[in-house]
Tab-separated table of C-alpha atoms and ligand atoms in Angstrom:
chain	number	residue	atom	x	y	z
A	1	UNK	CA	16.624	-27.147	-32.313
A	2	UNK	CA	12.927	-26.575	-32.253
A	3	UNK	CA	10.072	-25.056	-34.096
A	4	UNK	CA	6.734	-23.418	-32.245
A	5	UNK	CA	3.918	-21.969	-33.159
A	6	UNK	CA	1.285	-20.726	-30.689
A	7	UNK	CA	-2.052	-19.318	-30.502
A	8	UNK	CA	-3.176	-16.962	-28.357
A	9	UNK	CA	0.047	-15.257	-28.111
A	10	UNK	CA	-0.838	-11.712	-27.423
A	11	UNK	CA	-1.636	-11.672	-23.888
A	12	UNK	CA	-1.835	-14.623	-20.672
A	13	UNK	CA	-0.268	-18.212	-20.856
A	14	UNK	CA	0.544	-17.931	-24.622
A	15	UNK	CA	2.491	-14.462	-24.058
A	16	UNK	CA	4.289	-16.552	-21.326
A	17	UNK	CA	4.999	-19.578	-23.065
A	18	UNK	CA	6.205	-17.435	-25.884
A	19	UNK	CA	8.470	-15.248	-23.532
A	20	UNK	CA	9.672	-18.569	-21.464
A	21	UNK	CA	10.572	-20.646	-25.071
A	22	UNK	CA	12.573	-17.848	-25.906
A	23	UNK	CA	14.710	-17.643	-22.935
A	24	UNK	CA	15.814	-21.066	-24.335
A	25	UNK	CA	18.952	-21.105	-25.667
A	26	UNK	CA	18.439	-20.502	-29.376
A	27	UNK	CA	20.088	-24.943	-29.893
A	28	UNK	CA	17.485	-25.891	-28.205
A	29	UNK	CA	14.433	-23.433	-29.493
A	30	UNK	CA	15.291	-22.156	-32.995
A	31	UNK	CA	12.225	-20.294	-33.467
A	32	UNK	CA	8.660	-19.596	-32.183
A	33	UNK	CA	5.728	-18.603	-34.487
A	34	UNK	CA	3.758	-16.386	-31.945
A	35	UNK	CA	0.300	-16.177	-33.550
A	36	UNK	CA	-2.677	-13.475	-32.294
A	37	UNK	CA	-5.148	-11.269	-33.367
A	38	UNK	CA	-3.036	-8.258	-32.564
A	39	UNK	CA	0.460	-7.449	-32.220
A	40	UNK	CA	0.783	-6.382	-28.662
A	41	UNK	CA	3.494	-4.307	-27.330
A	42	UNK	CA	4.644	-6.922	-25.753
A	43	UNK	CA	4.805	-9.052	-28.544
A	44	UNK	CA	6.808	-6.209	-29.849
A	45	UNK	CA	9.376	-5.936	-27.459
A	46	UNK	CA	9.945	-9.795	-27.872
A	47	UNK	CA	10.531	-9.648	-31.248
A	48	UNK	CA	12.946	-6.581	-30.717
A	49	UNK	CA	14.511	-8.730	-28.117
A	50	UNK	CA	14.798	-11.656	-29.673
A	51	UNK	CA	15.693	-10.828	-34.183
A	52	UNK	CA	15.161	-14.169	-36.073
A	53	UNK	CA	13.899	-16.128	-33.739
A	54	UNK	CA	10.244	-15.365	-33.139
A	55	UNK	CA	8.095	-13.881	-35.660
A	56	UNK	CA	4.060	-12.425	-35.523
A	57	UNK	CA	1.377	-14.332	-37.315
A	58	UNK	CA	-2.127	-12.612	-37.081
A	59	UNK	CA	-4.456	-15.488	-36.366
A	60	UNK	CA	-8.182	-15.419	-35.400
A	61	UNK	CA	-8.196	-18.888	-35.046
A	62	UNK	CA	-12.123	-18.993	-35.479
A	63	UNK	CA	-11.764	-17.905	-39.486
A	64	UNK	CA	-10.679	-20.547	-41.289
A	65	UNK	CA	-9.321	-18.140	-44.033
A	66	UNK	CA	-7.238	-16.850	-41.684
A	67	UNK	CA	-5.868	-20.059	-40.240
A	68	UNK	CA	-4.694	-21.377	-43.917
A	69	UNK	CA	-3.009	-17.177	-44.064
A	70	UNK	CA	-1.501	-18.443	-40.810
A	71	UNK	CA	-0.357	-21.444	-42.172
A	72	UNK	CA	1.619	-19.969	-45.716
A	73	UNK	CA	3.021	-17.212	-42.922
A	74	UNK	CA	4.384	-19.923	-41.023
A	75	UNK	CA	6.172	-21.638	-43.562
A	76	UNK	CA	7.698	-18.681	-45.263
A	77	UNK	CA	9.045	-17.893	-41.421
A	78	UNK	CA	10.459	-21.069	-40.982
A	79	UNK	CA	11.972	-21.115	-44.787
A	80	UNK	CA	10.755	-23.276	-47.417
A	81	UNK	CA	12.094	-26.716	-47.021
A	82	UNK	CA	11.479	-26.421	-43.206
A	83	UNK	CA	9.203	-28.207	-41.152
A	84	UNK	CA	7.200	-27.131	-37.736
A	85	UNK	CA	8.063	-29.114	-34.509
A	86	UNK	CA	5.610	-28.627	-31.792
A	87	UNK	CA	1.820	-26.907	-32.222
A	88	UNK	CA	0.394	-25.446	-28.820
A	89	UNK	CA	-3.539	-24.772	-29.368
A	90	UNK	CA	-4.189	-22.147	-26.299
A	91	UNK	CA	-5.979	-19.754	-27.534
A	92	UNK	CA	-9.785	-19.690	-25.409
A	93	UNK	CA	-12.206	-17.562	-24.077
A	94	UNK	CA	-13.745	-18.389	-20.357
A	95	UNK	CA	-17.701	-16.923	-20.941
A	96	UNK	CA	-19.253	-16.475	-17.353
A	97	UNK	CA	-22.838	-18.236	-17.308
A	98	UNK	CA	-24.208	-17.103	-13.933
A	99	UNK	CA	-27.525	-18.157	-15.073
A	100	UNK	CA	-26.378	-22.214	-15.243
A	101	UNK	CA	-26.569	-24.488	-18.489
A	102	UNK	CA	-30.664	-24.536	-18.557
A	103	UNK	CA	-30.627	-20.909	-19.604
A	104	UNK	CA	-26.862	-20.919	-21.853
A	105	UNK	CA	-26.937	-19.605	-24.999
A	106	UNK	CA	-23.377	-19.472	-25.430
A	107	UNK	CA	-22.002	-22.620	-26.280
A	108	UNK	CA	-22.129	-22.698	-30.385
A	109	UNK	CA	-19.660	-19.656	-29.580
A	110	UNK	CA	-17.643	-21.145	-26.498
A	111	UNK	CA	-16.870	-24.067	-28.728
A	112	UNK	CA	-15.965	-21.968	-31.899
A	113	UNK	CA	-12.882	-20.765	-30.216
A	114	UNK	CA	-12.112	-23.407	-27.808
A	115	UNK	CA	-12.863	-27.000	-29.665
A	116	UNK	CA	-12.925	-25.729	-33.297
A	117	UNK	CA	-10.199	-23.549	-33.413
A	118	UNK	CA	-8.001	-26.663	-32.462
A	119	UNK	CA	-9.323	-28.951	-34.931
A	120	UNK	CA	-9.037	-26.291	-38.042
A	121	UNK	CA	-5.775	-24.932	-36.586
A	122	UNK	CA	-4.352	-29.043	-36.074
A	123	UNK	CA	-5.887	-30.167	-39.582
A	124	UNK	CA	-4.419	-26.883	-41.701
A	125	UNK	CA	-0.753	-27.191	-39.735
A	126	UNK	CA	-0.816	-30.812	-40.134
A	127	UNK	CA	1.081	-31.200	-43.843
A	128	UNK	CA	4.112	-28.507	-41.789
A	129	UNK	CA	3.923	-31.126	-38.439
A	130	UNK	CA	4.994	-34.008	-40.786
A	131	UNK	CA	7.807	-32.184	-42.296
A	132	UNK	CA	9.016	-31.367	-38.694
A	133	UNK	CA	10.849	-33.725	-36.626
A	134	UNK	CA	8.901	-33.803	-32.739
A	135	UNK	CA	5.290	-34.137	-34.528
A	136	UNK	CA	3.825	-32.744	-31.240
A	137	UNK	CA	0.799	-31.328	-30.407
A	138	UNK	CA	-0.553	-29.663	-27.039
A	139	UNK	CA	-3.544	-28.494	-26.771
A	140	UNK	CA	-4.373	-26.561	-23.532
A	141	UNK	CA	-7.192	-28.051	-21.568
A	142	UNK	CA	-8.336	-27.443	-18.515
A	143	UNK	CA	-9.629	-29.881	-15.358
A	144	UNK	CA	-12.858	-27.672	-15.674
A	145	UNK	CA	-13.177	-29.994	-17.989
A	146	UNK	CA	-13.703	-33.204	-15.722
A	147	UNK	CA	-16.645	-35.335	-15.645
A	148	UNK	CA	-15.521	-36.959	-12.942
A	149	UNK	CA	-14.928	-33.551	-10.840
A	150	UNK	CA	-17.809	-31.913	-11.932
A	151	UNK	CA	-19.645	-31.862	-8.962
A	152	UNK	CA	-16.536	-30.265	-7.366
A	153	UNK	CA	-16.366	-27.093	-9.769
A	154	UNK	CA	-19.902	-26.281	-9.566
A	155	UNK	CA	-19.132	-23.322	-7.638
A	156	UNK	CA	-17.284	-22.209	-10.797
A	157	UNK	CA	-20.170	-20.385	-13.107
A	158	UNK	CA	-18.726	-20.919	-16.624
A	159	UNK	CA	-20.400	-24.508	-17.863
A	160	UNK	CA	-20.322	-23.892	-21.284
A	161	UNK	CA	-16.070	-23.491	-21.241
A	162	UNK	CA	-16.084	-26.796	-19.109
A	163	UNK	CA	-18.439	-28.596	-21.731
A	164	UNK	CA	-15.751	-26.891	-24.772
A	165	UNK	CA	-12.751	-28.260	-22.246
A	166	UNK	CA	-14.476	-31.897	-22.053
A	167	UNK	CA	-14.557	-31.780	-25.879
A	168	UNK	CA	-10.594	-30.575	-25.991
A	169	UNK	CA	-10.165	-34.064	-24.609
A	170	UNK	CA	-12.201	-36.187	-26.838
A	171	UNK	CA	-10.857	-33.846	-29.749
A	172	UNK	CA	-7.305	-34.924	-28.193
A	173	UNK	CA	-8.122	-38.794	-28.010
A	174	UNK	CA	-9.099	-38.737	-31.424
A	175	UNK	CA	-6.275	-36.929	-33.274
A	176	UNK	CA	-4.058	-38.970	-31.212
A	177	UNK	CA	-5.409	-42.423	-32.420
A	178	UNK	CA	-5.887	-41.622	-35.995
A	179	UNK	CA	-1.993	-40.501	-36.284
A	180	UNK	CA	-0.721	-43.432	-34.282
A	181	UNK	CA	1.058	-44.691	-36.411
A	182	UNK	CA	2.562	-41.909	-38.040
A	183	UNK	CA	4.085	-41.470	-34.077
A	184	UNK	CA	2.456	-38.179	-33.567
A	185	UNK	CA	2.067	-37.571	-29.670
A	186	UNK	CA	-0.971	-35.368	-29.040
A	187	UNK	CA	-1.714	-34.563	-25.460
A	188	UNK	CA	-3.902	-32.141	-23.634
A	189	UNK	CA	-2.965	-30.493	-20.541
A	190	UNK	CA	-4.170	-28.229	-17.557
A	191	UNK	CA	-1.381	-25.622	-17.025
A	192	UNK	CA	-2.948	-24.635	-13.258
A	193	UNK	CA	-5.492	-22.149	-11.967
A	194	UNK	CA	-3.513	-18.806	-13.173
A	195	UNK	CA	-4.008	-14.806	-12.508
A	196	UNK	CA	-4.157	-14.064	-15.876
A	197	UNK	CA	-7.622	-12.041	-17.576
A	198	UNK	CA	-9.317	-15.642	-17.669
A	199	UNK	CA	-7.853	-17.101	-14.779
A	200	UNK	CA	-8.647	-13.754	-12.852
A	201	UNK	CA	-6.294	-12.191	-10.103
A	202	UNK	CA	-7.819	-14.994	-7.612
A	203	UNK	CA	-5.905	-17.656	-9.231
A	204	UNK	CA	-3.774	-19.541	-7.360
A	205	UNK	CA	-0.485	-19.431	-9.257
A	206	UNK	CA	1.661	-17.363	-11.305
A	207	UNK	CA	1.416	-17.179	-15.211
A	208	UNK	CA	5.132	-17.666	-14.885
A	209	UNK	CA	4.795	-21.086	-13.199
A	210	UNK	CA	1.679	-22.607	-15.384
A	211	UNK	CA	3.876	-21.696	-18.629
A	212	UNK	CA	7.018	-23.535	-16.902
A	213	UNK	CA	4.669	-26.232	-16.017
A	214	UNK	CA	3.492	-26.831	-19.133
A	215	UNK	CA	6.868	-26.645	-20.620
A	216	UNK	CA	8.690	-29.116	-18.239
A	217	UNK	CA	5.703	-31.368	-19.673
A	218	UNK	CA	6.139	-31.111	-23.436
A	219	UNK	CA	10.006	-31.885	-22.400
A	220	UNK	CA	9.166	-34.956	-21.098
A	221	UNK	CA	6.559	-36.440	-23.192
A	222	UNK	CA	7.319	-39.288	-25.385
A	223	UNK	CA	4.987	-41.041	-28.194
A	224	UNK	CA	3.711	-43.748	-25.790
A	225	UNK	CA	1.981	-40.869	-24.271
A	226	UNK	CA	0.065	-39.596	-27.120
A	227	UNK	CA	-3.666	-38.889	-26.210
A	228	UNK	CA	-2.951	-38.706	-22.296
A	229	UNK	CA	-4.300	-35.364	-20.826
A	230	UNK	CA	-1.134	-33.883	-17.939
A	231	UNK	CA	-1.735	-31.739	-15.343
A	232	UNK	CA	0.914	-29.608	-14.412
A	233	UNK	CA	-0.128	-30.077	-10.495
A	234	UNK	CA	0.312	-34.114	-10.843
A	235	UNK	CA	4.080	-35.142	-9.754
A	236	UNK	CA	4.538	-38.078	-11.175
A	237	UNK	CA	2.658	-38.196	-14.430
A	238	UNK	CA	5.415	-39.463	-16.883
A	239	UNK	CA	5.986	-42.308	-14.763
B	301	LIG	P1	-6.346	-15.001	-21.528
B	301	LIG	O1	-7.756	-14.521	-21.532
B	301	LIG	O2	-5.341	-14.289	-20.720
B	301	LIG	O3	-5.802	-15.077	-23.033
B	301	LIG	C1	-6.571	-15.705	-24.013
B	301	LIG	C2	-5.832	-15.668	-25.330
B	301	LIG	O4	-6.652	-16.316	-26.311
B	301	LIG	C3	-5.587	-14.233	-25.813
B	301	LIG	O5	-4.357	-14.179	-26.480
B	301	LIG	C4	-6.740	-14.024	-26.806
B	301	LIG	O6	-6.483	-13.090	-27.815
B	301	LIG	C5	-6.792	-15.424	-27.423
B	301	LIG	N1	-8.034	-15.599	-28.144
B	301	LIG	C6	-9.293	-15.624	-27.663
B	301	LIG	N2	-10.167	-15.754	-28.664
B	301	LIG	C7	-9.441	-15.811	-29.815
B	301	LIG	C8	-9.769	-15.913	-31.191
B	301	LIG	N3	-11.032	-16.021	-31.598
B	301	LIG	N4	-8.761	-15.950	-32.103
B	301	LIG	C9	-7.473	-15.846	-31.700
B	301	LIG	N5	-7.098	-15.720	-30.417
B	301	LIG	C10	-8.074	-15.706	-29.483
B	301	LIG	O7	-6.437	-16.540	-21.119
B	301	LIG	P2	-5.306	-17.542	-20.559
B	301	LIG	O8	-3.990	-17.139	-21.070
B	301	LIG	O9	-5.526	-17.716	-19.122
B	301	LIG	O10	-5.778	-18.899	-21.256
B	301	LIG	C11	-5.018	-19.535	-22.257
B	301	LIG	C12	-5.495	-20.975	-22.357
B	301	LIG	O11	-5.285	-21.624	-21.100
B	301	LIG	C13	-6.992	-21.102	-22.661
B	301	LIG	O12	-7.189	-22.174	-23.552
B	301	LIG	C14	-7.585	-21.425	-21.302
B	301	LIG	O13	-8.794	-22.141	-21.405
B	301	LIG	C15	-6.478	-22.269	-20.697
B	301	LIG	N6	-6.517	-22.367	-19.244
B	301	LIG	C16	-6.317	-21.257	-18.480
B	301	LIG	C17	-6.378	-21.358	-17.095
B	301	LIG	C18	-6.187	-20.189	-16.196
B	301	LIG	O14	-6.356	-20.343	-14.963
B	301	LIG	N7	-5.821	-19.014	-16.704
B	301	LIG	C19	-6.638	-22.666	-16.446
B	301	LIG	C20	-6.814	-23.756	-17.357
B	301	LIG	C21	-6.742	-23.598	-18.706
B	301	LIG	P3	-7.056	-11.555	-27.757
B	301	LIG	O15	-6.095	-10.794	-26.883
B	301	LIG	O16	-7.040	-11.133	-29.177
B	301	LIG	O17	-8.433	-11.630	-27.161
């Protein structure tokens, strides 16, 4: 019986992952914390679908005010002796930068949201993690964020996100080795290329299938693979 909370739950991947957890039966996901900046309709009908088991939290997850309001939300949700389970950071923006790095002026802003939203929103739900009983952490990354297959996505005109998604990574490796040995497991992963508003209608998969991807992942993990980043296209990866 798990806890969630996830950001970037009113529309794409974290709408999905929301939607998917919840088709869970309720012994194996007790509850999901489905944080955004707006309550969506469709964040409304889940919540009229699914009494008890998933509540809103309005999270901007650049305001640091608002993360620690996230945070008291959460844990009057989950009751106040309870602890939360699994954190999914998701929440991102994909800025288009035609013009190439040279010229970028958006990368203070690309990082706000992508690299500093995950370390304020990992530090401030950190004391709830330790009262839970998974102590896991995904953050979404992306294999835009490659070094090594840079060269390979320079077609793709959005540097500054792949810089932010090559810092999601480090950010990873570091949580990951300085809660060792409290056996947190904090991975990164790339959920696929999906049609959603960032991934664009050209993507190659269904929303459907990067959330189930992603899932099947967290599933599997164990502790020895804290700091590893998955992708969901990899077979194999747990081995
Ligand atoms: P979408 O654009 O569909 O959704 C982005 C989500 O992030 C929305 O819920 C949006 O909320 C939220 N968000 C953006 N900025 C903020 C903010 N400042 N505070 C709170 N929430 C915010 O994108 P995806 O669902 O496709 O992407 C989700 C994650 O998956 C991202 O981290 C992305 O980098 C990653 N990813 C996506 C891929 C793809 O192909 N789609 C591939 C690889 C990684 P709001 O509605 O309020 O704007």
């Amino acid at each position: 019986m798990s806890s969630y909370l996830i950001t970037g739950t009113s529309r794409g991947l974290g709408l999905t992952l929301t939607t998917c957890l919840l088709e869970q039966p309720k012994d194996q996901v007790r509850f999901v914390a489905a944080a955004a900046r707006t309550k969506t309709s469709a964040l409304e009908a889940l919540i009229h679908q699914y009494p008890g088991r998933i509540a809103f939290i309005p999270l901007e997850v650049t305001r640091e005010q608002s993360v620690h309001a996230a945070v008291g939300k959460v844990q009057e949700a989950l009751g106040a002796s309870a602890g939360l389970d699994v954190l999914i950071n998701n929440a991102g923006i994909m800025p288009f930068v035609p013009e190439g790095i040279i010229q970028a002026t958006n990368l203070m802003s690309t990082f706000e949201v992508n690299v500093n939203s995950v370390q304020l929103c990992s530090a401030a739900f950190l004391p709830l993690l330790r009262k839970g009983s998974k102590q896991l952490v995904l953050n979404i990354g992306s294999i835009l964020g490659s070094i090594t297959l840079a060269p390979s996505m320079a077609p793709y005109p959005t540097s500054t996100y792949k810089v932010s998604k090559a810092a999601v990574n480090m950010l990873t490796v570091q949580w990951a080795l300085d809660l060792a040995k409290e056996d947190f497991t904090i991975i990164s992963a790339h959920p696929g290329w999906l049609r959603t508003d960032l991934g664009t209608d050209q993507a190659d998969l269904a929303v459907e299938t990067g959330a189930k991807g992603v899932l099947e992942i967290l599933d599997k993990v164990t502790r020895a693979d804290t700091g590893k980043f998955f992708d969901i296209h990899v077979p194999g990866w747990d081995s």
